[in-house]
Short mmCIF file of C-alpha atoms and ligand atoms in Angstrom, two decimals:
data_model
loop_
_atom_site.label_atom_id
_atom_site.label_comp_id
_atom_site.label_asym_id
_atom_site.label_seq_id
_atom_site.Cartn_x
_atom_site.Cartn_y
_atom_site.Cartn_z
CA UNK A 689 2.89 -3.72 -20.09
CA UNK A 690 5.30 -3.48 -17.18
CA UNK A 691 4.63 -4.25 -13.51
CA UNK A 692 3.29 -1.62 -11.10
CA UNK A 693 4.48 -2.19 -7.51
CA UNK A 694 1.92 -0.02 -5.71
CA UNK A 695 3.53 -0.31 -2.25
CA UNK A 696 7.26 -0.61 -1.54
CA UNK A 697 9.33 1.03 1.21
CA UNK A 698 12.55 1.79 -0.64
CA UNK A 699 13.21 4.61 1.83
CA UNK A 700 13.59 1.94 4.54
CA UNK A 701 16.97 1.31 6.18
CA UNK A 702 16.78 -2.20 4.76
CA UNK A 703 17.93 -0.71 1.43
CA UNK A 704 20.75 1.48 2.76
CA UNK A 705 23.44 -0.78 1.32
CA UNK A 706 22.17 -1.03 -2.25
CA UNK A 707 19.16 1.29 -2.72
CA UNK A 708 20.41 2.87 -5.94
CA UNK A 709 21.43 -0.47 -7.41
CA UNK A 710 17.98 -2.00 -6.75
CA UNK A 711 15.94 1.02 -7.88
CA UNK A 712 18.00 1.74 -10.99
CA UNK A 713 17.63 -1.86 -12.14
CA UNK A 714 13.81 -1.98 -11.97
CA UNK A 715 12.72 -0.59 -15.36
CA UNK A 716 15.04 -2.98 -17.23
CA UNK A 717 13.56 -6.00 -15.42
CA UNK A 718 10.00 -4.95 -16.21
CA UNK A 719 8.98 -2.96 -13.12
CA UNK A 720 7.75 0.28 -14.62
CA UNK A 721 6.30 2.07 -11.61
CA UNK A 722 6.63 2.02 -7.82
CA UNK A 723 4.75 3.93 -5.12
CA UNK A 724 6.81 4.39 -1.95
CA UNK A 725 4.58 5.19 1.04
CA UNK A 726 6.03 7.10 3.99
CA UNK A 727 5.51 5.97 7.60
CA UNK A 728 6.22 9.26 9.40
CA UNK A 729 7.30 12.78 8.41
CA UNK A 730 10.94 11.78 8.01
CA UNK A 731 10.31 8.68 5.90
CA UNK A 732 7.74 10.60 3.83
CA UNK A 733 10.44 13.18 3.04
CA UNK A 734 12.76 10.34 2.01
CA UNK A 735 10.06 8.81 -0.20
CA UNK A 736 9.58 12.17 -1.94
CA UNK A 737 13.34 12.51 -2.41
CA UNK A 738 13.43 9.09 -4.11
CA UNK A 739 10.52 10.13 -6.32
CA UNK A 740 12.50 13.22 -7.34
CA UNK A 741 15.51 11.08 -8.13
CA UNK A 742 13.85 8.25 -10.10
CA UNK A 743 11.28 8.86 -12.88
CA UNK A 744 9.61 5.47 -12.16
CA UNK A 745 9.09 6.18 -8.43
CA UNK A 746 6.14 8.08 -6.96
CA UNK A 747 5.55 8.83 -3.28
CA UNK A 748 2.74 8.67 -0.76
CA UNK A 749 3.09 10.60 2.48
CA UNK A 750 1.60 9.84 5.86
CA UNK A 751 1.95 8.71 9.45
CA UNK A 752 1.70 4.95 9.99
CA UNK A 753 -0.23 3.75 13.08
CA UNK A 754 2.79 1.88 14.42
CA UNK A 755 4.92 5.03 14.10
CA UNK A 756 2.46 7.65 15.34
CA UNK A 757 3.53 7.79 19.01
CA UNK A 758 4.32 11.38 19.94
CA UNK A 759 3.45 12.83 16.54
CA UNK A 760 2.81 16.56 16.70
CA UNK A 761 1.15 19.36 14.74
CA UNK A 762 4.52 19.92 13.09
CA UNK A 763 4.42 16.36 11.71
CA UNK A 764 0.93 16.86 10.29
CA UNK A 765 2.02 20.21 8.81
CA UNK A 766 4.99 18.50 7.18
CA UNK A 767 2.74 15.81 5.65
CA UNK A 768 0.33 18.44 4.41
CA UNK A 769 3.12 20.46 2.81
CA UNK A 770 4.55 17.37 1.08
CA UNK A 771 1.11 16.65 -0.42
CA UNK A 772 1.67 19.62 -2.73
CA UNK A 773 4.67 17.95 -4.37
CA UNK A 774 4.02 16.95 -7.98
CA UNK A 775 5.14 13.34 -7.40
CA UNK A 776 3.00 12.73 -4.31
CA UNK A 777 0.03 10.63 -5.42
CA UNK A 778 -1.63 9.58 -2.12
CA UNK A 779 -1.77 9.91 1.63
CA UNK A 780 -0.37 6.78 3.23
CA UNK A 781 0.28 4.65 4.82
CA UNK A 782 -2.30 5.44 7.46
CA UNK A 783 -4.73 3.35 9.49
CA UNK A 784 -4.86 1.15 12.56
CA UNK A 785 -2.63 -1.61 13.94
CA UNK A 786 -3.87 -3.47 17.01
CA UNK A 787 -1.47 -6.39 16.58
CA UNK A 788 1.32 -5.35 18.92
CA UNK A 789 0.48 -4.58 22.57
CA UNK A 790 3.22 -1.93 22.63
CA UNK A 791 1.71 0.01 19.70
CA UNK A 792 0.35 3.49 20.48
CA UNK A 793 -3.05 3.47 22.28
CA UNK A 794 -5.99 2.68 20.00
CA UNK A 795 -7.75 6.00 20.63
CA UNK A 796 -4.60 7.87 19.64
CA UNK A 797 -4.16 5.79 16.48
CA UNK A 798 -7.78 6.53 15.59
CA UNK A 799 -7.30 10.28 16.06
CA UNK A 800 -4.19 10.28 13.86
CA UNK A 801 -6.03 8.19 11.23
CA UNK A 802 -9.07 10.52 11.20
CA UNK A 803 -6.90 13.60 10.89
CA UNK A 804 -5.24 12.18 7.78
CA UNK A 805 -8.56 11.03 6.29
CA UNK A 806 -9.77 14.64 6.70
CA UNK A 807 -6.67 15.84 4.89
CA UNK A 808 -7.29 13.36 2.05
CA UNK A 809 -10.87 14.60 1.77
CA UNK A 810 -9.78 18.24 1.73
CA UNK A 811 -7.03 17.69 -0.84
CA UNK A 812 -8.97 15.11 -2.87
CA UNK A 813 -6.15 12.54 -2.68
CA UNK A 814 -6.51 8.75 -2.51
CA UNK A 815 -5.37 6.97 0.66
CA UNK A 816 -3.31 3.85 1.37
CA UNK A 817 -4.77 2.06 4.40
CA UNK A 818 -2.88 -0.20 6.81
CA UNK A 819 -5.35 -2.36 8.79
CA UNK A 820 -3.93 -5.12 10.96
CA UNK A 821 -6.22 -6.83 13.47
CA UNK A 822 -8.42 -3.71 13.39
CA UNK A 823 -10.96 -4.53 10.69
CA UNK A 824 -14.12 -3.26 12.41
CA UNK A 825 -12.66 0.09 13.46
CA UNK A 826 -10.82 0.61 10.16
CA UNK A 827 -14.00 0.04 8.16
CA UNK A 828 -16.05 2.27 10.50
CA UNK A 829 -13.58 5.15 10.17
CA UNK A 830 -13.28 5.01 6.36
CA UNK A 831 -17.09 5.00 6.16
CA UNK A 832 -17.06 8.33 8.04
CA UNK A 833 -15.42 9.83 4.93
CA UNK A 834 -17.59 8.60 2.07
CA UNK A 835 -15.88 10.80 -0.52
CA UNK A 836 -12.43 9.38 0.20
CA UNK A 837 -11.24 6.40 -1.88
CA UNK A 838 -8.08 4.41 -2.02
CA UNK A 839 -6.61 1.00 -1.32
CA UNK A 840 -6.63 -1.36 1.65
CA UNK A 841 -3.01 -2.41 1.50
CA UNK A 842 -2.27 -6.14 2.10
CA UNK A 843 -5.98 -6.68 2.69
CA UNK A 844 -6.57 -9.25 5.44
CA UNK A 845 -10.27 -8.76 6.19
CA UNK A 846 -13.20 -11.05 5.44
CA UNK A 847 -14.95 -11.40 2.07
CA UNK A 848 -17.89 -9.54 3.66
CA UNK A 849 -15.68 -6.58 4.55
CA UNK A 850 -14.16 -6.71 1.06
CA UNK A 851 -17.65 -6.53 -0.44
CA UNK A 852 -18.46 -3.43 1.64
CA UNK A 853 -15.32 -1.69 0.41
CA UNK A 854 -15.67 -2.82 -3.21
CA UNK A 855 -19.21 -1.49 -3.55
CA UNK A 856 -17.87 1.90 -2.40
CA UNK A 857 -15.14 1.98 -5.04
CA UNK A 858 -12.13 0.86 -3.01
CA UNK A 859 -9.19 -1.19 -4.31
CA UNK A 860 -7.58 -4.09 -2.42
CA UNK A 861 -3.85 -4.80 -2.36
CA UNK A 862 -2.37 -8.32 -2.59
CA UNK A 863 1.13 -9.16 -1.34
CA UNK A 864 3.58 -12.03 -0.80
CA UNK A 865 1.54 -13.83 1.88
CA UNK A 866 -0.98 -14.95 -0.78
CA UNK A 867 1.73 -17.38 -1.91
CA UNK A 868 1.98 -19.01 1.55
CA UNK A 869 0.40 -22.40 2.05
CA UNK A 870 -1.76 -21.16 4.95
CA UNK A 871 -3.38 -18.34 2.91
CA UNK A 872 -7.08 -18.89 3.62
CA UNK A 873 -8.92 -15.61 3.35
CA UNK A 874 -6.99 -14.28 0.37
CA UNK A 875 -8.43 -16.85 -2.09
CA UNK A 876 -11.93 -16.17 -0.72
CA UNK A 877 -11.47 -12.44 -1.25
CA UNK A 878 -9.92 -13.03 -4.68
CA UNK A 879 -13.01 -15.02 -5.63
CA UNK A 880 -15.30 -12.02 -5.18
CA UNK A 881 -13.12 -9.11 -6.24
CA UNK A 882 -13.68 -7.75 -9.76
CA UNK A 883 -10.52 -7.72 -11.89
CA UNK A 884 -10.57 -3.94 -12.07
CA UNK A 885 -10.02 -3.48 -8.30
CA UNK A 886 -6.93 -5.62 -7.78
CA UNK A 887 -3.55 -4.02 -7.20
CA UNK A 888 -0.27 -5.78 -6.42
CA UNK A 889 2.30 -4.75 -3.85
CA UNK A 890 5.53 -6.02 -2.39
CA UNK A 891 5.56 -4.03 0.88
CA UNK A 892 9.33 -4.37 0.38
CA UNK A 893 11.50 -5.03 2.32
CA UNK A 894 8.81 -7.14 4.06
CA UNK A 895 6.35 -9.92 3.06
CA UNK A 896 8.58 -11.77 0.59
CA UNK A 897 6.67 -14.33 -1.50
CA UNK A 898 7.45 -18.04 -1.82
CA UNK A 899 10.00 -19.25 -2.98
CA UNK A 900 12.09 -16.40 -1.54
CA UNK A 901 10.28 -16.19 1.81
CA UNK A 902 12.78 -15.23 4.53
CA UNK A 903 14.89 -13.03 2.23
CA UNK A 904 14.55 -9.29 1.85
CA UNK A 905 11.73 -8.45 -0.54
CA UNK A 906 11.91 -6.14 -3.53
CA UNK A 907 9.85 -5.48 -6.66
CA UNK A 908 11.58 -8.16 -8.73
CA UNK A 909 9.65 -10.81 -6.75
CA UNK A 910 6.24 -9.36 -7.61
CA UNK A 911 5.64 -11.81 -10.50
CA UNK A 912 5.06 -14.57 -7.89
CA UNK A 913 2.13 -12.58 -6.49
CA UNK A 914 0.83 -11.82 -9.98
CA UNK A 915 1.03 -15.52 -10.96
CA UNK A 916 -0.94 -16.61 -7.90
CA UNK A 917 -3.67 -14.05 -8.55
CA UNK A 918 -3.78 -15.02 -12.23
CA UNK A 919 -4.27 -18.67 -11.22
CA UNK A 920 -7.09 -17.77 -8.82
CA UNK A 921 -8.84 -15.50 -11.35
CA UNK A 922 -8.38 -17.78 -14.36
CA UNK A 923 -6.40 -15.33 -16.50
CA UNK A 924 -2.82 -15.46 -17.75
CA UNK A 925 -0.01 -13.90 -15.74
CA UNK A 926 0.49 -11.39 -18.53
CA UNK A 927 -3.19 -10.41 -18.43
CA UNK A 928 -2.98 -9.98 -14.64
CA UNK A 929 0.15 -7.85 -15.03
CA UNK A 930 -1.62 -5.60 -17.54
CA UNK A 931 -4.80 -5.37 -15.47
CA UNK A 932 -2.95 -4.48 -12.27
CA UNK A 933 -0.87 -1.89 -14.16
CA UNK A 934 -4.02 -0.16 -15.41
CA UNK A 935 -5.63 -0.40 -11.96
CA UNK A 936 -2.61 1.20 -10.31
CA UNK A 937 -2.66 4.08 -12.79
CA UNK A 938 -6.38 4.64 -12.14
CA UNK A 939 -6.04 4.36 -8.34
CA UNK A 940 -3.28 6.97 -8.17
CA UNK A 941 -4.50 9.22 -10.99
CA UNK A 942 -1.40 8.54 -13.06
CA UNK A 943 -3.20 7.78 -16.32
CA UNK A 944 -1.91 10.79 -18.22
CA UNK A 945 1.45 11.03 -16.49
CA UNK A 946 3.26 7.70 -16.46
NI1 NI B 788 3.78 -0.91 4.10
#
């Protein structure tokens, strides 16, 4: 089975020079599916345009916490309208980011997050959550919407938080940083996660795995993440590739489509 990169920002300016070259090459090198999550209305539109252009690309649409400053009703209306597109499979990426002091105020991030969780509930779409240095509030807000499911992208919380999410049907995303020497929590989380809730992501152009750390990331480097997870879970890399492919299809409701 091919590789499913469940989170890659090919709409990002980082791919302006060679976007078509990189995306066109993916199926032949074993990357069968990509989900490109938007970060605001404009990048969500671009993600949808890429999904229209490439059969192996699907889009998620949403307003990222780091990009939510000044977002208006028109932005939410645009996201809502894009959700009706046949290649939009999730709302994302949405959530909370308390890492940078210059990020939008926490209360505002929370309001934007809740509004998009409500939309996901109404439209019965999965969500892609971004949670950086905001574990308590992110967990509290998703628990306000018990019918909504999805993935915590690049999960960085504790094993206890992982357990709370896993028992409610959530998936957890693993990225390049699990290959870094200082990865401490990721192996602890990997130890408790059932195989059927793991998805793999590049977060391209960011979070490049070892041995390419420092370069621009893209889906061709995902095997390094898959190999690390396979090692931790005691399965072969091929088994992990197949498992994470099936999990991605289930998460995004693509079973009958891809
Ligand atoms: Ni991302």
